mmCIF file of C-alpha atoms in Angstrom:
data_model
loop_
_atom_site.group_PDB
_atom_site.id
_atom_site.type_symbol
_atom_site.label_atom_id
_atom_site.label_comp_id
_atom_site.label_asym_id
_atom_site.label_seq_id
_atom_site.Cartn_x
_atom_site.Cartn_y
_atom_site.Cartn_z
ATOM 1 C CA MET A 1 94.316 95.774 113.209
ATOM 2 C CA ALA A 2 93.214 92.134 113.064
ATOM 3 C CA LEU A 3 90.664 91.088 115.658
ATOM 4 C CA ASP A 4 92.914 88.511 117.333
ATOM 5 C CA ALA A 5 95.810 90.986 117.524
ATOM 6 C CA TYR A 6 93.554 93.644 119.045
ATOM 7 C CA GLN A 7 92.175 91.179 121.574
ATOM 8 C CA THR A 8 95.694 90.217 122.633
ATOM 9 C CA LYS A 9 96.764 93.860 122.854
ATOM 10 C CA ALA A 10 93.700 94.760 124.893
ATOM 11 C CA THR A 11 94.401 91.916 127.286
ATOM 12 C CA ARG A 12 98.018 92.995 127.775
ATOM 13 C CA LEU A 13 96.898 96.495 128.746
ATOM 14 C CA GLY A 14 95.676 95.309 132.094
ATOM 15 C CA ALA A 15 95.939 92.765 134.815
ATOM 16 C CA ALA A 16 93.693 90.162 133.247
ATOM 17 C CA PRO A 17 94.212 86.618 134.548
ATOM 18 C CA THR A 18 97.052 84.698 132.912
ATOM 19 C CA GLY A 19 95.913 82.905 129.775
ATOM 20 C CA SER A 20 92.667 84.841 129.503
ATOM 21 C CA LEU A 21 91.689 86.957 126.540
ATOM 22 C CA VAL A 22 89.499 90.022 126.295
ATOM 23 C CA THR A 23 86.473 88.999 124.214
ATOM 24 C CA SER A 24 85.794 90.492 120.779
ATOM 25 C CA SER A 25 82.593 92.203 121.939
ATOM 26 C CA ALA A 26 84.519 93.767 124.821
ATOM 27 C CA CYS A 27 87.114 95.110 122.380
ATOM 28 C CA TRP A 28 84.461 96.925 120.379
ATOM 29 C CA THR A 29 82.836 98.214 123.570
ATOM 30 C CA TYR A 30 86.227 99.598 124.612
ATOM 31 C CA LEU A 31 86.579 101.406 121.276
ATOM 32 C CA VAL A 32 83.119 102.944 121.622
ATOM 33 C CA PHE A 33 83.926 104.271 125.103
ATOM 34 C CA THR A 34 87.205 105.808 123.867
ATOM 35 C CA GLY A 35 85.337 107.783 121.219
ATOM 36 C CA LEU A 36 87.159 106.130 118.326
ATOM 37 C CA LYS A 37 85.552 105.322 114.980
ATOM 38 C CA TYR A 38 86.506 101.941 113.589
ATOM 39 C CA VAL A 39 86.104 99.921 110.393
ATOM 40 C CA LEU A 40 85.453 96.177 110.304
ATOM 41 C CA SER A 41 86.541 93.749 107.616
ATOM 42 C CA PRO A 42 83.835 91.384 106.300
ATOM 43 C CA HIS A 43 85.281 88.427 108.269
ATOM 44 C CA ASP A 44 85.066 90.236 111.609
ATOM 45 C CA VAL A 45 82.336 89.326 114.048
ATOM 46 C CA SER A 46 79.007 91.115 114.262
ATOM 47 C CA VAL A 47 78.957 93.631 117.061
ATOM 48 C CA SER A 48 76.611 96.174 118.548
ATOM 49 C CA PRO A 49 76.497 99.054 117.988
ATOM 50 C CA VAL A 50 77.174 98.248 114.357
ATOM 51 C CA PRO A 51 80.284 100.103 113.075
ATOM 52 C CA TYR A 52 81.099 100.845 109.468
ATOM 53 C CA GLN A 53 81.478 97.548 107.574
ATOM 54 C CA ALA A 54 84.081 97.593 104.798
ATOM 55 C CA PRO A 55 83.248 95.574 101.666
ATOM 56 C CA SER A 56 86.867 94.432 101.536
ATOM 57 C CA LYS A 57 89.798 94.323 103.959
ATOM 58 C CA ALA A 58 89.633 97.195 106.452
ATOM 59 C CA GLU A 59 93.102 98.445 105.428
ATOM 60 C CA ALA A 60 91.940 98.641 101.810
ATOM 61 C CA GLU A 61 88.985 100.768 102.860
ATOM 62 C CA LEU A 62 91.208 103.063 104.910
ATOM 63 C CA ALA A 63 93.524 103.407 101.914
ATOM 64 C CA ALA A 64 90.537 104.441 99.789
ATOM 65 C CA MET A 65 89.536 107.015 102.413
ATOM 66 C CA ASN A 66 93.101 108.327 102.334
ATOM 67 C CA VAL A 67 93.110 108.516 98.523
ATOM 68 C CA HIS A 68 89.851 110.494 98.529
ATOM 69 C CA GLY A 69 91.040 112.894 101.227
ATOM 70 C CA VAL A 70 88.563 111.729 103.863
ATOM 71 C CA ILE A 71 91.402 110.931 106.254
ATOM 72 C CA ASP A 72 94.924 112.365 106.307
ATOM 73 C CA THR A 73 96.845 109.168 106.953
ATOM 74 C CA VAL A 74 96.560 105.477 107.787
ATOM 75 C CA MET A 75 98.281 104.159 110.912
ATOM 76 C CA THR A 76 98.832 100.407 110.700
ATOM 77 C CA GLU A 77 101.433 97.675 111.050
ATOM 78 C CA ASP A 78 99.873 95.655 108.203
ATOM 79 C CA SER A 79 102.293 95.722 105.266
ATOM 80 C CA ASP A 80 99.431 95.118 102.810
ATOM 81 C CA ILE A 81 98.650 98.826 103.095
ATOM 82 C CA LEU A 82 101.711 99.469 100.896
ATOM 83 C CA ILE A 83 99.937 97.652 98.053
ATOM 84 C CA PHE A 84 96.548 99.303 98.513
ATOM 85 C CA GLY A 85 97.999 102.688 97.509
ATOM 86 C CA ALA A 86 97.408 104.849 100.580
ATOM 87 C CA PRO A 87 99.123 108.242 99.985
ATOM 88 C CA CYS A 88 100.359 108.520 103.583
ATOM 89 C CA ILE A 89 101.142 105.661 105.967
ATOM 90 C CA ILE A 90 102.363 105.821 109.562
ATOM 91 C CA ARG A 91 104.038 102.846 111.222
ATOM 92 C CA SER A 92 105.712 102.603 114.603
ATOM 93 C CA ALA A 93 109.486 102.554 114.604
ATOM 94 C CA LYS A 94 111.122 99.241 115.460
ATOM 95 C CA ASN A 95 110.405 98.095 119.025
ATOM 96 C CA ASP A 96 108.340 101.226 119.743
ATOM 97 C CA LYS A 97 104.804 100.042 120.455
ATOM 98 C CA ASP A 98 103.760 103.388 121.930
ATOM 99 C CA TYR A 99 104.180 105.258 118.612
ATOM 100 C CA LEU A 100 106.493 107.810 120.235
ATOM 101 C CA ASN A 101 108.805 107.302 117.256
ATOM 102 C CA VAL A 102 107.171 106.623 113.935
ATOM 103 C CA GLN A 103 108.041 105.999 110.304
ATOM 104 C CA VAL A 104 106.097 107.908 107.651
ATOM 105 C CA PHE A 105 105.736 106.464 104.152
ATOM 106 C CA MET A 106 104.437 108.671 101.339
ATOM 107 C CA GLU A 107 103.145 107.125 98.106
ATOM 108 C CA ASP A 108 105.151 109.591 96.037
ATOM 109 C CA GLY A 109 108.325 108.702 97.933
ATOM 110 C CA ILE A 110 107.755 104.966 97.548
ATOM 111 C CA GLU A 111 107.028 105.228 93.831
ATOM 112 C CA HIS A 112 109.651 107.773 92.823
ATOM 113 C CA GLY A 113 112.192 107.637 95.637
ATOM 114 C CA CYS A 114 112.265 103.841 95.916
ATOM 115 C CA SER A 115 111.244 103.295 92.272
ATOM 116 C CA LEU A 116 108.482 100.896 93.285
ATOM 117 C CA THR A 117 105.124 101.406 91.604
ATOM 118 C CA GLN A 118 101.949 99.926 93.013
ATOM 119 C CA GLY A 119 102.314 97.131 90.469
ATOM 120 C CA ASP A 120 105.873 96.425 91.640
ATOM 121 C CA ARG A 121 104.650 96.127 95.222
ATOM 122 C CA LEU A 122 101.857 93.832 94.074
ATOM 123 C CA LEU A 123 104.381 91.532 92.392
ATOM 124 C CA ILE A 124 106.525 91.467 95.541
ATOM 125 C CA ALA A 125 103.514 90.488 97.656
ATOM 126 C CA LEU A 126 102.488 87.758 95.223
ATOM 127 C CA LEU A 127 106.002 86.298 95.056
ATOM 128 C CA VAL A 128 106.727 86.373 98.771
ATOM 129 C CA GLY A 129 103.225 85.393 99.864
ATOM 130 C CA GLY A 130 101.025 86.824 102.575
ATOM 131 C CA ASP A 131 97.538 86.649 104.022
ATOM 132 C CA TYR A 132 95.940 85.263 100.862
ATOM 133 C CA ASP A 133 98.510 82.954 99.300
ATOM 134 C CA GLY A 134 101.761 81.155 100.026
ATOM 135 C CA GLY A 135 103.614 82.810 97.162
ATOM 136 C CA VAL A 136 106.483 81.130 95.315
ATOM 137 C CA PRO A 137 108.434 78.639 97.449
ATOM 138 C CA GLY A 138 111.957 79.838 98.145
ATOM 139 C CA CYS A 139 111.307 83.399 97.001
ATOM 140 C CA GLY A 140 112.155 85.827 99.776
ATOM 141 C CA ILE A 141 111.780 89.576 99.901
ATOM 142 C CA GLU A 142 115.260 90.215 98.451
ATOM 143 C CA ILE A 143 114.653 88.153 95.304
ATOM 144 C CA ALA A 144 111.146 89.550 94.875
ATOM 145 C CA HIS A 145 112.419 93.110 95.232
ATOM 146 C CA LYS A 146 115.073 92.553 92.550
ATOM 147 C CA ALA A 147 112.525 91.024 90.155
ATOM 148 C CA ALA A 148 110.106 93.916 90.638
ATOM 149 C CA LEU A 149 112.753 96.627 90.499
ATOM 150 C CA HIS A 150 114.396 95.414 87.288
ATOM 151 C CA SER A 151 111.285 94.660 85.236
ATOM 152 C CA LYS A 152 107.895 96.055 84.324
ATOM 153 C CA ILE A 153 106.170 92.751 85.026
ATOM 154 C CA GLY A 154 104.407 93.938 88.164
ATOM 155 C CA GLN A 155 102.961 97.072 86.610
ATOM 156 C CA MET A 156 101.875 95.188 83.487
ATOM 157 C CA LEU A 157 100.232 92.596 85.693
ATOM 158 C CA LEU A 158 98.327 95.289 87.566
ATOM 159 C CA ASP A 159 97.281 97.025 84.327
ATOM 160 C CA ALA A 160 96.024 93.705 82.959
ATOM 161 C CA PHE A 161 94.019 93.001 86.094
ATOM 162 C CA LEU A 162 92.350 96.410 86.027
ATOM 163 C CA SER A 163 91.506 96.335 82.310
ATOM 164 C CA MET A 164 90.714 92.691 81.488
ATOM 165 C CA MET A 165 88.112 90.087 82.267
ATOM 166 C CA PRO A 166 89.310 87.158 84.425
ATOM 167 C CA ASP A 167 89.864 84.800 81.467
ATOM 168 C CA GLU A 168 91.778 87.425 79.522
ATOM 169 C CA PHE A 169 93.791 88.271 82.595
ATOM 170 C CA SER A 170 94.755 84.631 83.133
ATOM 171 C CA GLN A 171 96.084 84.411 79.593
ATOM 172 C CA ARG A 172 98.037 87.640 79.920
ATOM 173 C CA ALA A 173 99.366 86.514 83.305
ATOM 174 C CA LYS A 174 100.782 83.350 81.740
ATOM 175 C CA GLU A 175 102.754 85.464 79.264
ATOM 176 C CA LEU A 176 104.084 87.678 82.053
ATOM 177 C CA VAL A 177 105.003 84.667 84.178
ATOM 178 C CA GLU A 178 107.046 83.330 81.258
ATOM 179 C CA ASP A 179 108.927 86.633 81.246
ATOM 180 C CA LEU A 180 109.375 86.343 85.005
ATOM 181 C CA HIS A 181 110.708 82.785 84.665
ATOM 182 C CA THR A 182 113.206 83.948 82.059
ATOM 183 C CA LEU A 183 114.306 86.874 84.220
ATOM 184 C CA LEU A 184 114.891 84.716 87.290
ATOM 185 C CA SER A 185 116.473 81.734 85.537
ATOM 186 C CA THR A 186 118.803 83.527 83.104
ATOM 187 C CA ASN A 187 119.514 86.879 84.794
ATOM 188 C CA PRO A 188 119.806 88.833 81.518
ATOM 189 C CA TYR A 189 122.252 91.750 81.565
ATOM 190 C CA ASN A 190 123.180 90.698 85.142
ATOM 191 C CA LEU A 191 120.329 92.797 86.523
ATOM 192 C CA LEU A 192 119.723 90.423 89.431
ATOM 193 C CA GLU A 193 123.445 89.862 90.141
ATOM 194 C CA ARG A 194 122.899 86.092 89.939
ATOM 195 C CA ARG A 195 120.461 83.519 88.560
ATOM 196 C CA TYR A 196 117.588 82.105 90.594
ATOM 197 C CA LYS A 197 116.660 79.097 88.475
ATOM 198 C CA ALA A 198 115.497 77.007 91.429
ATOM 199 C CA VAL A 199 113.012 79.731 92.400
ATOM 200 C CA ALA A 200 111.880 80.167 88.801
ATOM 201 C CA ASP A 201 111.162 76.449 88.475
ATOM 202 C CA ARG A 202 108.971 76.546 91.595
ATOM 203 C CA ILE A 203 106.538 79.135 90.234
ATOM 204 C CA PRO A 204 103.093 77.452 90.416
ATOM 205 C CA GLN A 205 101.342 76.788 87.120
ATOM 206 C CA ASP A 206 98.343 78.918 88.111
ATOM 207 C CA PHE A 207 100.459 81.818 89.396
ATOM 208 C CA PRO A 208 99.140 84.407 89.970
ATOM 209 C CA ARG A 209 95.518 83.477 90.531
ATOM 210 C CA HIS A 210 92.955 86.155 89.727
ATOM 211 C CA ALA A 211 91.216 85.565 93.061
ATOM 212 C CA VAL A 212 94.425 86.284 94.969
ATOM 213 C CA VAL A 213 95.221 89.446 93.007
ATOM 214 C CA SER A 214 91.677 90.684 93.631
ATOM 215 C CA LYS A 215 92.346 90.539 97.376
ATOM 216 C CA TYR A 216 95.242 92.973 97.023
ATOM 217 C CA ILE A 217 93.555 95.202 94.444
ATOM 218 C CA PRO A 218 89.863 95.304 95.398
ATOM 219 C CA THR A 219 87.777 96.331 92.395
ATOM 220 C CA PHE A 220 84.671 96.832 94.501
ATOM 221 C CA MET A 221 85.182 99.325 97.284
ATOM 222 C CA SER A 222 82.686 101.622 98.926
ATOM 223 C CA SER A 223 84.389 104.587 97.243
ATOM 224 C CA SER A 224 82.988 103.374 93.904
ATOM 225 C CA THR A 225 79.554 104.787 94.675
ATOM 226 C CA SER A 226 78.654 108.228 95.940
ATOM 227 C CA ALA A 227 76.041 106.752 98.265
ATOM 228 C CA ALA A 228 78.599 104.564 99.998
ATOM 229 C CA ALA A 229 81.221 107.307 100.067
ATOM 230 C CA SER A 230 78.775 109.570 101.869
ATOM 231 C CA SER A 231 78.664 107.014 104.708
ATOM 232 C CA TRP A 232 82.302 107.709 105.536
ATOM 233 C CA ASP A 233 81.605 109.502 108.799
ATOM 234 C CA ILE A 234 84.838 110.222 110.646
ATOM 235 C CA SER A 235 83.464 112.858 113.001
ATOM 236 C CA PHE A 236 84.861 112.378 116.493
ATOM 237 C CA TYR A 237 83.098 112.412 119.827
ATOM 238 C CA GLN A 238 84.258 112.688 123.409
ATOM 239 C CA PRO A 239 85.480 109.584 125.240
ATOM 240 C CA ASP A 240 83.022 108.274 127.841
ATOM 241 C CA LEU A 241 85.457 108.382 130.756
ATOM 242 C CA ALA A 242 83.052 107.028 133.376
ATOM 243 C CA ASN A 243 82.072 103.973 131.350
ATOM 244 C CA LEU A 244 85.681 103.520 130.258
ATOM 245 C CA ALA A 245 86.744 103.371 133.911
ATOM 246 C CA ASP A 246 84.013 100.819 134.653
ATOM 247 C CA PHE A 247 85.160 98.771 131.670
ATOM 248 C CA CYS A 248 88.735 98.682 132.989
ATOM 249 C CA ARG A 249 87.532 97.539 136.412
ATOM 250 C CA GLN A 250 85.337 94.789 134.981
ATOM 251 C CA HIS A 251 87.420 93.437 132.087
ATOM 252 C CA LEU A 252 91.002 94.319 133.040
ATOM 253 C CA GLY A 253 90.805 94.059 136.811
ATOM 254 C CA TRP A 254 92.316 97.502 137.418
ATOM 255 C CA GLU A 255 92.056 99.239 140.770
ATOM 256 C CA ASP A 256 91.100 102.923 140.912
ATOM 257 C CA ASP A 257 94.709 104.070 141.337
ATOM 258 C CA ALA A 258 95.774 102.126 138.247
ATOM 259 C CA ILE A 259 92.870 103.538 136.247
ATOM 260 C CA ILE A 260 93.829 107.117 137.140
ATOM 261 C CA GLU A 261 97.493 106.484 136.357
ATOM 262 C CA LYS A 262 96.878 104.820 132.973
ATOM 263 C CA MET A 263 94.224 107.305 131.910
ATOM 264 C CA TYR A 264 96.570 110.143 132.796
ATOM 265 C CA GLY A 265 99.189 108.705 130.461
ATOM 266 C CA GLY A 266 97.012 107.551 127.587
ATOM 267 C CA ILE A 267 93.467 108.948 127.686
ATOM 268 C CA TRP A 268 93.234 112.386 129.240
ATOM 269 C CA GLU A 269 95.490 114.138 126.715
ATOM 270 C CA GLY A 270 93.340 112.821 123.870
ATOM 271 C CA ALA A 271 90.110 113.736 125.642
ATOM 272 C CA TYR A 272 91.403 117.253 126.245
ATOM 273 C CA LEU A 273 92.500 117.630 122.614
ATOM 274 C CA CYS A 274 89.092 116.434 121.356
ATOM 275 C CA ALA A 275 87.321 118.941 123.572
ATOM 276 C CA LEU A 276 89.673 121.727 122.505
ATOM 277 C CA CYS A 277 89.185 120.976 118.803
ATOM 278 C CA LYS A 278 85.414 120.856 119.243
ATOM 279 C CA VAL A 279 85.378 124.222 120.993
ATOM 280 C CA SER A 280 87.708 125.704 118.361
ATOM 281 C CA CYS A 281 85.475 124.482 115.530
ATOM 282 C CA THR A 282 82.388 125.869 117.250
ATOM 283 C CA VAL A 283 84.003 129.286 117.784
ATOM 284 C CA PHE A 284 85.327 129.359 114.219
ATOM 285 C CA THR A 285 81.938 128.432 112.751
ATOM 286 C CA GLY A 286 80.113 130.900 114.974
ATOM 287 C CA SER A 287 82.376 133.757 113.927
ATOM 288 C CA HIS A 288 81.082 133.400 110.384
#
């Protein structure tokens, strides 16, 4: 979750004064007290204690952990995770911020059930625009989905990026963009149901830029070296309930009754489960 979004969410949890915002350092302190491990993107602020620092976007690192079996799933609302190739993604159902109802996306289902390869999803992101680029003016998700679904342009673009040097990639990208322009402007075989010439004519001359593609498909991730991969420590530890209560009093302005009520609904079950799992693992290991 982005730092500003987490700060806002943390503020809304309590009775902080109107217009105030829980500071970034307080957010990380809160996570430490809850016993959660967290990953920072390179643009996030420096904090203490220092958490694991991802060389790329945090969601990309989590996707790599998921691919390598270090974690079972990635829970996020960031749609970029669909491009990073995480095998299992959990998102909250619409208007359900408590994750009582969730949507589960499996890579196999997306690729074979929806017929969208990782390259197709990359093309959609590049056309629509996102965190790293404005995309093609006038190209919404519906047009981008049609273009990706009825061509191999996205997958060929991804293959070129992974196998070519930047200059070679730029040349290959120009050829693929010409194919994309033809597809959108002429609608061959009526695959798109109609022509989108106005959108095709708005494709920027430098589309897609290598630097933008590299943001979606990081070539340097910590999983590329065994030394870095060994630093993926996801072992859990018990929440510090006493310090967590003090934190809520100081930063959220909660009274003791509110602390007990909110911990009962959102903390104690997790603390109990952590303790139970730790005891179970100890008994299981000891029996051998």
